[in-house]
Coordinates of C-alpha atoms (C1' of nucleotides) in Angstrom, one line a residue:
Chain Y
X1 CA 68.5 -50.7 47.3
X2 CA 67.8 -53.3 50.2
X3 CA 65.2 -53.3 52.7
X4 CA 67.1 -51.2 55.7
X5 CA 68.0 -48.5 53.9
X6 CA 63.9 -48.1 52.2
X7 CA 62.9 -48.4 55.4
X8 CA 64.9 -45.1 56.4
X9 CA 63.9 -43.8 53.1
X10 CA 60.1 -43.6 53.6
X11 CA 59.9 -44.3 57.1
X12 CA 58.3 -47.8 57.2
X13 CA 59.7 -50.8 59.3
X14 CA 60.1 -54.3 57.6
X15 CA 57.3 -55.9 58.5
X16 CA 55.0 -53.4 56.9
X17 CA 57.3 -53.6 53.4
X18 CA 57.3 -57.5 53.5
X19 CA 52.9 -56.5 54.6
X20 CA 53.0 -54.4 51.4
X21 CA 54.8 -57.1 49.5
X22 CA 52.4 -60.0 50.8
X23 CA 48.7 -57.6 49.3
X24 CA 51.1 -56.9 46.1
X25 CA 51.6 -53.1 46.6
X26 CA 55.3 -53.8 45.1
X27 CA 56.4 -56.7 43.9
X28 CA 60.7 -55.7 44.4
X29 CA 62.4 -57.9 42.3
X30 CA 64.3 -60.8 44.3
X31 CA 67.8 -61.7 43.7
X32 CA 69.8 -64.7 43.8
X33 CA 70.9 -65.2 47.3
X34 CA 67.1 -64.0 47.6
X35 CA 67.5 -61.0 49.2
X36 CA 64.9 -58.3 47.7
X37 CA 65.6 -55.3 45.4
X38 CA 63.8 -52.3 45.6
X39 CA 63.5 -49.7 42.9
X40 CA 62.4 -46.6 42.7
X41 CA 59.6 -47.3 41.9
X42 CA 59.1 -49.1 44.6
X43 CA 60.5 -46.1 46.9
X44 CA 58.0 -44.0 45.7
X45 CA 55.1 -46.2 45.7
X46 CA 56.1 -47.4 49.6
X47 CA 56.9 -43.8 50.1
X48 CA 53.1 -43.2 49.0
X49 CA 51.9 -45.9 51.0
X50 CA 53.6 -44.9 53.9
X51 CA 51.6 -41.2 53.6
X52 CA 48.5 -42.9 53.3
X53 CA 48.9 -44.7 56.1
X54 CA 50.5 -42.4 58.6
X55 CA 46.2 -40.2 57.3
X56 CA 44.5 -43.2 57.8
X57 CA 43.8 -44.8 54.5
X58 CA 43.2 -48.5 54.9
X59 CA 45.0 -51.1 52.8
X60 CA 42.3 -51.7 50.2
X61 CA 41.7 -47.9 49.5
X62 CA 45.4 -47.8 49.1
X63 CA 45.1 -50.5 46.4
X64 CA 42.7 -48.6 45.2
X65 CA 44.3 -45.1 44.9
X66 CA 47.5 -46.2 43.6
X67 CA 45.4 -47.5 40.8
X68 CA 43.3 -45.2 40.3
X69 CA 43.3 -41.7 36.9
X70 CA 41.1 -39.8 39.1
X71 CA 42.6 -39.8 42.6
X72 CA 41.4 -37.3 44.3
X73 CA 37.9 -38.5 43.9
X74 CA 38.7 -41.1 46.0
X75 CA 40.7 -39.3 48.3
X76 CA 37.4 -36.6 48.5
X77 CA 35.6 -39.8 49.4
X78 CA 37.8 -40.4 52.1
X79 CA 38.4 -37.4 53.8
X80 CA 33.9 -37.5 53.4
X81 CA 34.5 -41.1 55.6
X82 CA 36.5 -39.1 58.4
X83 CA 34.9 -36.6 59.1
X84 CA 32.1 -38.7 59.9
X85 CA 33.6 -40.2 61.9
X86 CA 35.1 -37.2 64.2
X87 CA 31.1 -36.0 63.8
X88 CA 30.7 -39.7 66.0
X89 CA 33.8 -40.0 67.8
X90 CA 32.4 -35.9 68.8
X91 CA 29.8 -36.9 70.0
X92 CA 30.3 -40.0 71.7
X93 CA 33.0 -37.8 72.9
X94 CA 30.1 -35.4 74.1
X95 CA 28.5 -38.9 76.5
X96 CA 31.7 -39.6 77.7
X97 CA 31.6 -36.5 79.6
X98 CA 28.3 -36.4 80.3
X99 CA 28.7 -39.8 81.9
X100 CA 31.8 -38.3 84.2
X101 CA 29.5 -35.8 85.2
X102 CA 26.5 -37.9 86.2
X103 CA 27.1 -41.9 86.2
X104 CA 23.9 -42.6 84.1
X105 CA 24.2 -45.3 82.2
X106 CA 20.5 -45.0 81.9
X107 CA 20.5 -41.5 80.3
X108 CA 23.4 -42.5 78.3
X109 CA 20.8 -45.4 76.1
X110 CA 18.8 -42.4 75.7
X111 CA 21.4 -40.8 74.6
X112 CA 23.0 -43.4 72.4
X113 CA 20.3 -44.9 70.9
X114 CA 18.7 -40.9 70.0
X115 CA 21.9 -41.2 67.1
X116 CA 24.6 -42.2 67.4
X117 CA 25.1 -45.2 65.9
X118 CA 22.3 -45.6 63.9
X119 CA 22.4 -42.0 61.9
X120 CA 25.8 -42.4 60.9
X121 CA 25.8 -45.6 60.0
X122 CA 23.4 -45.1 57.2
X123 CA 25.1 -42.2 55.9
X124 CA 28.2 -44.1 55.9
X125 CA 26.5 -47.1 54.3
X126 CA 25.1 -44.5 51.2
X127 CA 28.9 -44.1 50.8
X128 CA 29.5 -47.8 49.7
X129 CA 26.4 -48.8 48.3
X130 CA 27.5 -46.5 45.5
X131 CA 30.9 -46.8 42.5
X132 CA 31.8 -43.5 42.8
X133 CA 31.6 -40.6 44.2
X134 CA 27.8 -41.1 43.6
X135 CA 27.1 -42.8 47.2
X136 CA 29.2 -40.0 48.5
X137 CA 26.7 -37.2 47.0
X138 CA 23.8 -38.4 48.0
X139 CA 25.0 -39.2 50.9
X140 CA 25.4 -35.8 51.3
X141 CA 22.0 -35.1 49.7
X142 CA 20.1 -37.1 52.8
X143 CA 23.0 -36.4 55.6
X144 CA 20.1 -33.9 56.3
X145 CA 17.6 -35.0 57.0
X146 CA 19.4 -37.8 59.3
X147 CA 19.4 -36.0 62.0
X148 CA 16.7 -36.8 64.5
X149 CA 15.6 -39.7 67.0
X150 CA 14.9 -42.6 66.2
X151 CA 11.7 -43.1 68.7
X152 CA 9.0 -45.2 67.4
X153 CA 9.7 -49.0 66.7
X154 CA 8.6 -47.4 62.8
X155 CA 11.0 -45.6 62.8
X156 CA 13.0 -48.5 64.9
X157 CA 11.6 -51.0 60.9
X158 CA 12.6 -48.4 58.6
X159 CA 15.2 -48.7 60.0
X160 CA 16.4 -51.2 59.4
X161 CA 15.3 -51.5 56.3
X162 CA 17.2 -49.0 54.7
X163 CA 20.3 -50.8 56.1
X164 CA 19.7 -54.2 54.3
X165 CA 18.5 -52.3 51.2
X166 CA 21.6 -50.1 51.2
X167 CA 23.9 -53.7 51.5
X168 CA 22.6 -55.0 49.3
X169 CA 22.2 -51.7 46.5
X170 CA 26.6 -52.4 47.5
X171 CA 26.7 -56.9 46.7
X172 CA 24.8 -55.1 42.8
X173 CA 27.0 -55.6 40.2
X174 CA 24.8 -52.9 38.3
X175 CA 26.2 -52.1 34.9
X176 CA 29.2 -51.9 33.8
X177 CA 28.3 -48.3 31.6
X178 CA 27.0 -47.3 34.4
X179 CA 29.3 -47.9 36.7
X180 CA 31.9 -46.4 35.2
X181 CA 29.6 -43.2 34.0
X182 CA 29.5 -42.8 37.8
X183 CA 33.1 -42.6 39.0
X184 CA 33.5 -40.3 36.6
X185 CA 30.4 -38.7 36.2
X186 CA 30.8 -36.6 40.2
X187 CA 34.7 -37.0 39.4
X188 CA 35.6 -33.2 39.4
X189 CA 32.8 -32.5 41.9
X190 CA 34.0 -32.2 46.1
X191 CA 32.5 -32.7 49.1
X192 CA 32.6 -29.0 49.4
X193 CA 30.4 -28.2 45.2
X194 CA 27.4 -31.5 46.8
X195 CA 27.1 -29.4 49.8
X196 CA 27.2 -25.8 48.2
X197 CA 24.4 -27.2 45.4
X198 CA 21.6 -28.6 47.6
X199 CA 21.6 -25.7 50.6
X200 CA 21.3 -23.9 46.4
X201 CA 18.7 -26.5 46.3
X202 CA 16.9 -25.7 49.3
X203 CA 17.2 -21.7 49.1
X204 CA 15.1 -22.5 45.9
X205 CA 12.6 -24.6 47.0
X206 CA 11.8 -22.4 50.2
X207 CA 10.2 -19.4 47.5
X208 CA 10.4 -21.3 43.5
X209 CA 8.7 -18.1 41.6
X210 CA 11.4 -15.3 43.1
X211 CA 13.8 -19.2 41.7
X212 CA 12.3 -19.0 38.7
X213 CA 12.3 -15.7 38.5
X214 CA 16.3 -15.1 39.0
X215 CA 17.1 -17.6 37.0
X216 CA 14.8 -17.7 33.6
X217 CA 17.0 -17.4 31.2
X218 CA 19.1 -20.3 31.8
X219 CA 15.9 -22.2 32.8
X220 CA 14.8 -22.1 29.6
X221 CA 18.0 -22.5 28.2
X222 CA 18.6 -26.2 30.4
X223 CA 14.4 -27.1 29.4
X224 CA 15.3 -27.3 25.8
X225 CA 18.6 -29.0 26.5
X226 CA 17.2 -31.3 28.1
X227 CA 13.3 -32.3 25.7
X228 CA 15.8 -32.1 22.2
X229 CA 15.7 -34.9 20.4
X230 CA 19.4 -34.2 20.4
X231 CA 19.9 -34.9 23.7
X232 CA 17.7 -38.3 24.1
X233 CA 21.4 -38.4 21.8
X234 CA 23.8 -38.0 24.2
X235 CA 25.4 -40.8 26.3
X236 CA 24.1 -38.6 29.5
X237 CA 21.5 -39.6 28.5
X238 CA 21.5 -42.8 28.1
X239 CA 23.2 -43.2 31.4
X240 CA 20.4 -41.4 32.6
X241 CA 17.9 -43.8 31.9
X242 CA 20.2 -46.3 33.2
X243 CA 20.3 -45.0 36.7
X244 CA 16.6 -44.5 36.7
X245 CA 16.3 -48.1 35.2
X246 CA 19.3 -49.6 38.0
X247 CA 17.5 -47.4 41.0
X248 CA 13.6 -48.7 40.0
X249 CA 15.1 -51.8 40.2
X250 CA 16.9 -52.1 43.8
X251 CA 14.2 -50.5 45.4
X252 CA 15.2 -46.5 45.7
X253 CA 12.0 -45.8 45.0
X254 CA 10.0 -49.1 46.6
X255 CA 12.0 -49.1 49.8
X256 CA 15.0 -46.4 50.4
X257 CA 12.9 -43.0 49.8
X258 CA 9.4 -44.2 51.5
X259 CA 11.2 -45.5 54.7
X260 CA 13.2 -42.5 55.0
X261 CA 9.7 -40.2 54.8
X262 CA 9.5 -42.4 58.1
X263 CA 12.1 -42.1 59.5
X264 CA 12.9 -38.7 58.7
X265 CA 10.2 -35.7 59.5
X266 CA 12.9 -33.4 57.7
X267 CA 13.1 -35.5 54.5
X268 CA 8.7 -35.7 54.8
X269 CA 8.4 -31.9 54.5
X270 CA 11.1 -31.5 51.5
X271 CA 8.9 -33.6 49.7
X272 CA 6.4 -31.8 49.9
X273 CA 8.0 -28.9 49.1
X274 CA 9.2 -30.3 46.2
X275 CA 6.2 -31.5 45.3
X276 CA 4.9 -28.4 45.4
X277 CA 8.2 -26.4 44.0
X278 CA 7.2 -28.7 41.1
X279 CA 4.3 -28.5 40.2
X280 CA 4.6 -24.6 40.0
X281 CA 7.5 -25.5 37.9
X282 CA 4.9 -27.8 35.4
X283 CA 2.4 -25.4 35.4
X284 CA 4.7 -23.4 34.6
X285 CA 6.6 -24.9 32.2
X286 CA 4.0 -28.2 31.0
X287 CA 6.4 -29.4 28.0
X288 CA 9.6 -30.8 31.4
X289 CA 6.7 -33.1 32.2
X290 CA 8.3 -36.0 33.6
X291 CA 11.5 -34.7 32.8
X292 CA 11.8 -34.2 36.4
X293 CA 12.2 -37.7 39.6
Chain L
X1 CA 17.8 -65.3 82.3
X2 CA 18.3 -67.0 78.9
X3 CA 21.0 -65.6 76.5
X4 CA 18.2 -64.3 74.0
X5 CA 16.1 -62.5 75.5
X6 CA 19.3 -60.5 77.7
X7 CA 20.9 -60.2 74.1
X8 CA 16.9 -57.9 72.9
X9 CA 17.8 -56.0 76.8
X10 CA 20.4 -54.6 76.8
X11 CA 21.6 -54.1 72.7
X12 CA 24.1 -57.0 72.5
X13 CA 24.9 -59.6 70.6
X14 CA 25.7 -62.9 71.6
X15 CA 28.7 -63.0 71.2
X16 CA 29.5 -60.6 72.4
X17 CA 27.8 -61.5 75.5
X18 CA 30.4 -64.7 75.0
X19 CA 33.2 -62.2 74.8
X20 CA 31.8 -60.4 78.0
X21 CA 32.3 -64.0 80.6
X22 CA 35.8 -64.2 78.6
X23 CA 36.9 -61.1 80.0
X24 CA 35.8 -62.7 83.3
X25 CA 33.0 -58.7 83.3
X26 CA 30.7 -61.2 83.7
X27 CA 30.6 -64.8 85.4
X28 CA 26.6 -65.6 84.6
X29 CA 25.4 -69.3 86.5
X30 CA 26.0 -72.3 84.7
X31 CA 23.0 -74.7 85.1
X32 CA 22.4 -77.9 84.8
X33 CA 22.1 -78.9 81.1
X34 CA 24.9 -76.2 80.8
X35 CA 22.8 -72.7 79.9
X36 CA 23.4 -69.8 82.3
X37 CA 21.0 -68.3 84.0
X38 CA 21.5 -63.5 83.9
X39 CA 19.9 -62.6 87.0
X40 CA 19.8 -58.8 87.4
X41 CA 23.1 -57.7 88.5
X42 CA 24.0 -59.7 84.7
X43 CA 21.7 -57.5 83.6
X44 CA 22.6 -53.7 84.6
X45 CA 27.2 -54.6 84.4
X46 CA 25.7 -55.7 80.2
X47 CA 23.5 -52.9 79.5
X48 CA 27.1 -50.5 81.5
X49 CA 28.8 -52.2 79.2
X50 CA 27.2 -52.0 76.3
X51 CA 26.6 -49.1 76.9
X52 CA 30.6 -48.4 76.9
X53 CA 31.4 -49.6 74.5
X54 CA 29.4 -47.7 71.8
X55 CA 31.4 -45.1 73.3
X56 CA 34.1 -46.4 71.8
X57 CA 36.6 -47.1 75.2
X58 CA 38.2 -50.7 74.9
X59 CA 37.2 -54.1 76.8
X60 CA 40.4 -52.6 79.1
X61 CA 38.9 -49.7 79.8
X62 CA 35.6 -50.7 80.8
X63 CA 37.5 -53.6 83.4
X64 CA 38.4 -50.6 85.0
X65 CA 35.5 -48.5 85.6
X66 CA 34.3 -51.5 86.2
X67 CA 35.1 -51.8 89.2
X68 CA 36.0 -47.8 89.7
X69 CA 35.3 -46.6 93.0
X70 CA 35.7 -43.5 91.1
X71 CA 34.3 -44.0 88.0
X72 CA 34.3 -39.4 86.8
X73 CA 37.9 -39.8 87.3
X74 CA 38.5 -43.2 84.7
X75 CA 35.4 -41.4 82.2
X76 CA 37.4 -38.3 81.8
X77 CA 41.1 -39.6 81.1
X78 CA 38.7 -41.6 78.1
X79 CA 37.9 -38.3 77.3
X80 CA 41.1 -36.9 76.9
X81 CA 42.2 -39.6 75.4
X82 CA 39.6 -39.0 72.8
X83 CA 39.3 -35.4 72.4
X84 CA 43.1 -36.5 70.8
X85 CA 42.8 -38.2 68.7
X86 CA 39.4 -36.7 67.0
X87 CA 42.1 -33.9 67.0
X88 CA 44.9 -36.0 65.2
X89 CA 42.0 -37.3 63.1
X90 CA 41.4 -33.5 62.1
X91 CA 44.4 -33.3 61.5
X92 CA 44.5 -35.9 59.3
X93 CA 41.5 -35.2 57.5
X94 CA 43.0 -31.7 56.2
X95 CA 46.7 -33.2 55.5
X96 CA 43.0 -35.7 53.0
X97 CA 42.4 -32.8 51.6
X98 CA 45.5 -30.7 50.4
X99 CA 46.0 -34.3 48.8
X100 CA 42.4 -34.0 47.2
X101 CA 43.6 -31.2 45.9
X102 CA 46.6 -31.1 44.4
X103 CA 48.1 -35.0 44.4
X104 CA 51.5 -34.2 46.2
X105 CA 53.5 -36.5 48.9
X106 CA 56.1 -35.1 49.1
X107 CA 54.8 -32.0 50.5
X108 CA 52.0 -33.9 52.2
X109 CA 55.3 -36.5 53.9
X110 CA 56.2 -33.0 55.5
X111 CA 52.9 -31.7 56.8
X112 CA 52.5 -35.0 59.0
X113 CA 56.2 -35.3 59.8
X114 CA 55.7 -31.7 61.2
X115 CA 53.6 -33.4 64.4
X116 CA 50.7 -35.2 63.6
X117 CA 51.9 -38.7 64.3
X118 CA 55.2 -37.2 67.3
X119 CA 53.5 -34.6 69.3
X120 CA 50.1 -36.2 69.6
X121 CA 51.8 -39.5 70.9
X122 CA 53.9 -37.0 73.2
X123 CA 50.3 -36.4 75.1
X124 CA 49.0 -39.3 74.9
X125 CA 51.7 -41.5 76.4
X126 CA 51.6 -38.7 78.8
X127 CA 48.5 -39.7 79.9
X128 CA 49.6 -43.3 79.7
X129 CA 53.1 -43.0 82.0
X130 CA 51.5 -42.7 85.5
X131 CA 48.7 -43.2 87.4
X132 CA 45.6 -41.9 87.5
X133 CA 44.9 -38.6 86.2
X134 CA 48.0 -37.6 87.0
X135 CA 49.9 -38.3 83.2
X136 CA 46.0 -36.6 81.9
X137 CA 47.6 -33.4 84.0
X138 CA 50.6 -33.5 82.7
X139 CA 49.6 -34.2 79.0
X140 CA 47.9 -31.0 80.0
X141 CA 49.9 -28.9 81.4
X142 CA 52.5 -30.2 79.2
X143 CA 50.2 -30.4 76.5
X144 CA 50.4 -26.2 74.7
X145 CA 54.6 -26.5 74.0
X146 CA 54.4 -29.9 71.6
X147 CA 52.5 -27.9 68.6
X148 CA 55.7 -27.2 67.1
X149 CA 57.9 -28.9 64.1
X150 CA 60.1 -31.0 64.9
X151 CA 62.2 -30.0 61.9
X152 CA 65.4 -30.0 63.3
X153 CA 68.1 -33.9 63.4
X154 CA 68.4 -32.7 67.0
X155 CA 64.7 -32.2 67.4
X156 CA 64.2 -36.6 66.9
X157 CA 66.2 -37.3 68.7
X158 CA 64.6 -35.6 72.0
X159 CA 61.5 -37.4 70.7
X160 CA 62.7 -40.3 70.8
X161 CA 64.4 -39.7 74.1
X162 CA 61.3 -38.3 75.9
X163 CA 58.6 -41.5 74.2
X164 CA 62.1 -44.2 75.4
X165 CA 61.2 -41.7 78.9
X166 CA 57.3 -42.3 78.5
X167 CA 57.3 -45.3 77.6
X168 CA 60.2 -46.8 80.9
X169 CA 58.6 -44.5 83.2
X170 CA 54.3 -46.1 82.6
X171 CA 56.2 -50.0 83.5
X172 CA 58.0 -48.6 86.0
X173 CA 56.0 -50.0 89.0
X174 CA 55.7 -46.7 91.5
X175 CA 55.6 -47.2 95.9
X176 CA 52.3 -47.9 96.4
X177 CA 51.3 -45.7 98.5
X178 CA 52.1 -43.0 96.2
X179 CA 49.6 -44.2 92.9
X180 CA 47.2 -45.3 95.4
X181 CA 47.4 -40.8 96.4
X182 CA 47.6 -39.9 93.1
X183 CA 44.9 -41.6 91.7
X184 CA 42.6 -39.9 94.3
X185 CA 44.8 -37.4 93.4
X186 CA 43.5 -35.9 90.3
X187 CA 40.3 -37.7 91.4
X188 CA 38.0 -35.0 91.7
X189 CA 39.5 -32.3 89.1
X190 CA 38.3 -32.6 85.5
X191 CA 39.2 -32.2 82.1
X192 CA 38.6 -28.3 82.4
X193 CA 39.5 -28.2 85.9
X194 CA 42.8 -28.2 84.5
X195 CA 43.1 -26.3 81.4
X196 CA 41.6 -23.2 83.8
X197 CA 44.5 -24.4 86.1
X198 CA 47.4 -23.9 83.6
X199 CA 45.6 -21.0 81.4
X200 CA 45.2 -18.4 85.1
X201 CA 49.0 -20.2 86.0
X202 CA 50.6 -18.4 82.3
X203 CA 49.0 -15.3 83.0
X204 CA 50.0 -14.7 86.3
X205 CA 53.5 -15.6 84.8
X206 CA 52.9 -12.7 82.4
X207 CA 52.7 -10.2 84.2
X208 CA 54.2 -11.6 88.4
X209 CA 54.1 -8.1 90.3
X210 CA 50.2 -7.7 89.6
X211 CA 49.8 -11.6 90.7
X212 CA 51.9 -11.1 93.9
X213 CA 49.8 -8.3 95.1
X214 CA 46.5 -9.0 93.7
X215 CA 46.4 -12.3 95.5
X216 CA 48.7 -11.4 98.5
X217 CA 46.6 -13.0 101.8
X218 CA 46.2 -15.9 99.9
X219 CA 49.6 -16.0 98.6
X220 CA 51.2 -15.0 102.5
X221 CA 48.6 -17.7 103.9
X222 CA 49.7 -20.5 101.2
X223 CA 53.5 -20.4 102.2
X224 CA 52.6 -20.1 105.8
X225 CA 51.1 -22.9 105.3
X226 CA 53.7 -24.9 103.6
X227 CA 57.0 -23.8 105.5
X228 CA 55.0 -24.4 109.1
X229 CA 56.3 -27.8 110.8
X230 CA 53.2 -29.1 111.3
X231 CA 52.2 -29.6 107.2
X232 CA 56.2 -31.2 107.1
X233 CA 53.7 -34.7 108.6
X234 CA 50.6 -33.8 106.6
X235 CA 50.6 -37.3 104.3
X236 CA 49.8 -34.7 102.2
X237 CA 53.4 -33.7 102.5
X238 CA 55.1 -36.8 102.3
X239 CA 53.9 -37.9 99.4
X240 CA 55.0 -34.9 97.5
X241 CA 58.4 -35.7 98.8
X242 CA 57.5 -39.4 96.8
X243 CA 56.6 -38.1 94.4
X244 CA 59.8 -35.8 93.8
X245 CA 61.8 -39.2 94.6
X246 CA 60.2 -41.1 92.1
X247 CA 60.1 -38.2 89.0
X248 CA 64.5 -37.7 90.3
X249 CA 65.1 -41.2 90.4
X250 CA 63.4 -41.6 86.9
X251 CA 64.3 -39.0 84.8
X252 CA 62.1 -36.9 84.5
X253 CA 64.8 -33.5 85.8
X254 CA 67.5 -35.5 84.0
X255 CA 66.0 -36.6 80.7
X256 CA 62.2 -36.0 80.5
X257 CA 61.7 -32.2 80.9
X258 CA 66.0 -31.2 79.3
X259 CA 64.5 -32.7 75.9
X260 CA 61.1 -30.6 76.1
X261 CA 63.2 -28.0 75.9
X262 CA 65.2 -28.9 73.3
X263 CA 62.2 -30.1 71.5
X264 CA 59.7 -27.1 72.6
X265 CA 61.1 -23.5 72.1
X266 CA 57.9 -22.0 73.3
X267 CA 58.4 -24.8 76.7
X268 CA 61.9 -22.5 76.5
X269 CA 60.5 -20.4 77.4
X270 CA 58.1 -20.8 79.1
X271 CA 61.0 -21.5 81.8
X272 CA 62.7 -18.6 81.6
X273 CA 59.5 -17.0 82.2
X274 CA 59.7 -19.1 85.4
X275 CA 63.0 -18.9 87.2
X276 CA 62.2 -15.4 86.3
X277 CA 59.4 -15.0 88.0
X278 CA 61.1 -17.3 91.5
X279 CA 63.5 -14.6 91.3
X280 CA 60.5 -11.9 91.8
X281 CA 58.5 -14.6 94.0
X282 CA 62.2 -15.8 95.6
X283 CA 62.9 -12.1 96.9
X284 CA 59.9 -10.9 98.3
X285 CA 59.4 -14.2 100.8
X286 CA 62.6 -15.5 100.4
X287 CA 61.8 -18.1 103.7
X288 CA 59.8 -20.8 100.9
X289 CA 63.3 -21.1 99.2
X290 CA 63.3 -24.8 98.0
X291 CA 59.7 -24.6 97.8
X292 CA 58.8 -23.7 94.5
X293 CA 60.5 -26.7 91.6
Chain T
dA1 C1' 85.6 -64.6 62.3
dG2 C1' 81.9 -61.6 63.3
dG3 C1' 78.1 -58.9 63.0
dA4 C1' 75.2 -56.9 60.7
dC5 C1' 72.3 -57.9 58.0
dA6 C1' 68.3 -60.1 54.7
dC7 C1' 65.0 -64.3 54.9
dT8 C1' 61.0 -67.4 56.1
dA9 C1' 57.5 -68.8 59.2
dA10 C1' 54.5 -68.9 63.4
dC11 C1' 52.1 -66.7 66.6
dG12 C1' 49.3 -62.7 69.3
dG13 C1' 45.9 -58.9 69.9
dC14 C1' 41.5 -56.7 69.7
dG15 C1' 36.3 -56.9 69.7
dC16 C1' 33.9 -59.0 67.9
dG17 C1' 31.1 -61.9 62.4
dT18 C1' 30.9 -66.1 60.5
dC19 C1' 29.8 -70.4 60.1
dA20 C1' 29.8 -75.8 61.8
dG21 C1' 28.4 -79.6 65.0
dA22 C1' 25.1 -80.6 68.6
dG23 C1' 22.7 -81.0 72.0
dT24 C1' 18.1 -79.1 74.7
dC25 C1' 13.4 -76.9 75.4
dA26 C1' 8.4 -75.9 74.3
Chain C
dA1 C1' 9.1 -84.6 66.0
dT2 C1' 9.8 -80.1 64.8
dG3 C1' 11.6 -75.6 65.0
dA4 C1' 13.1 -72.2 67.7
dC5 C1' 16.9 -72.1 71.2
dT6 C1' 21.1 -72.9 74.0
dC7 C1' 26.4 -74.9 73.6
dT8 C1' 30.9 -75.5 72.6
dG9 C1' 35.1 -75.1 69.1
dA10 C1' 37.3 -73.5 64.7
dC11 C1' 38.8 -70.1 62.1
dG12 C1' 38.6 -65.0 60.4
dC13 C1' 38.9 -59.8 59.8
dG14 C1' 43.0 -55.4 60.3
dC15 C1' 47.4 -54.8 60.2
dC16 C1' 51.9 -55.7 61.4
dG17 C1' 54.6 -56.0 66.1
dT18 C1' 57.3 -60.1 68.2
dT19 C1' 60.9 -63.6 68.5
dA20 C1' 63.3 -67.1 66.7
dG21 C1' 66.0 -69.5 63.2
dT22 C1' 68.2 -69.8 59.7
dG23 C1' 71.3 -67.5 56.0
dT24 C1' 74.5 -64.5 54.1
dC25 C1' 77.0 -60.0 53.2
dC26 C1' 81.6 -57.4 53.8

DNA sequence: AGGACACTAACGGCGCGTCAGAGTCA
DNA sequence: ATGACTCTGACGCGCCGTTAGTGTCC
């Protein structure tokens, strides 16, 4: 099949197809006359590309998806990023509306610096900084704390430190096995699952005693597994140690979390609650010492 | 003031400021040493630019806004366009989610061709095709009819004819006085007003008799004005005639509306209702013959 | 033989970021 | 004299669109 027919079948332009070839997404055979012959394989790839492009997926992400065995995870990540950009656009739209009503540039500056850009930036960078969907998990986890204003120079500094940290982490190449593990670990988990997890965690923290009472059986079982010697032989345990070590060395505990506490009052309160809950927990189950971070 | 200070005051980078100068948005004085001296005027312009850029407004639109005496209209238009793009992004996101759940390219193609691209294209092109906020008015007016699928070759043809028409109209230079009139005419009207107008129109069409009964006084007054000889002397009347002539010559009635009828069943029904309402109206007020189009 | 099709190659466009190199201020 | 600043200029990015010129199929 030659290019013109390919274009009609895949709803693409010649230039687009040509570009995808240059990007190495397809590699049709070239005949003696220089004409390209597109086979079924190319067609289906191109159809896939066409769909993804129309959904706003960029070439490099498409490359990832085409090569990926776990497309759901990659797509989930992209969907989450899209949601972030939609939220940002909505905030921008709201600001535009206010400007249309009364053209007050100073007020708009206030409104914008109140967080249109910066807080979304952190959420986005979180997604990219860590491999697989782990970054997305963190973004969803910390997202609820990232809705406050940056209204002091302290917070501005904290913000730029966090951004630097995230860029730094994104450029690190963490141990290969850890990377692969993280890519698989959150693979089946979807955005909504992550959100549910978080709200469940929140409500558990709000009434620790009740939570412990309600889930006594499960908890004790879990603790037994986690404190058992067999668990320390599992890959999961090793990976967890690897992850911990990585985060420690990258500055997760020394840079990221402390600055997040400066940036977000609500996160600060969350941490207090968490610490209290931890105390209650340790009192009840002293054997879990050192288990929870 | 030199550039570095400008950058901190306006939250812009040097390159950005430089670029805006190259685009002719500012023109600071250049001293003997080649250094630029930024005055208050430049600063306030740059702050304005910075705000607008952070709201996603492009340079050419910023140029328009900076020069415009009626910023509200321009901003309203941009806000509407942004809303369209948000709606589109939401549709894309929904499709991404479905793909993440089950990676079915064929189904996604269906879903996309069902209207993610095309119908939004029409709405957008409508905004751009006509000057001022008149295009936006038309987009809001016809928008509700543009939510159906393009599921036949007839509709595809109608779609491309409409697109061609809108591109064609956008390239026409219509009479200067008409352009100016349209720019001012819808100036104070906001998006929400336009939407209200439309729904009011809809409900009026759904029960014509009631509407006529309820608004008897207003209607008769309106008719008297519109049929009076004095009205024909007003600029409004002349403009209306100009607009009519323009639309007739551009193919609004010969190309746009007929193809819209093919594209949208709901518009077809709307037109039928409108025709019926018109008949009722003419029966009641025969003197309005030829008034309503 | 002519028109529809294929190929390659170069440039454009948005909104700047990112060097590189040379000059200027305090 | 040093370091922080300024200038100009070229190239890059993502995703192709748009000519333009040349060769190939039917």
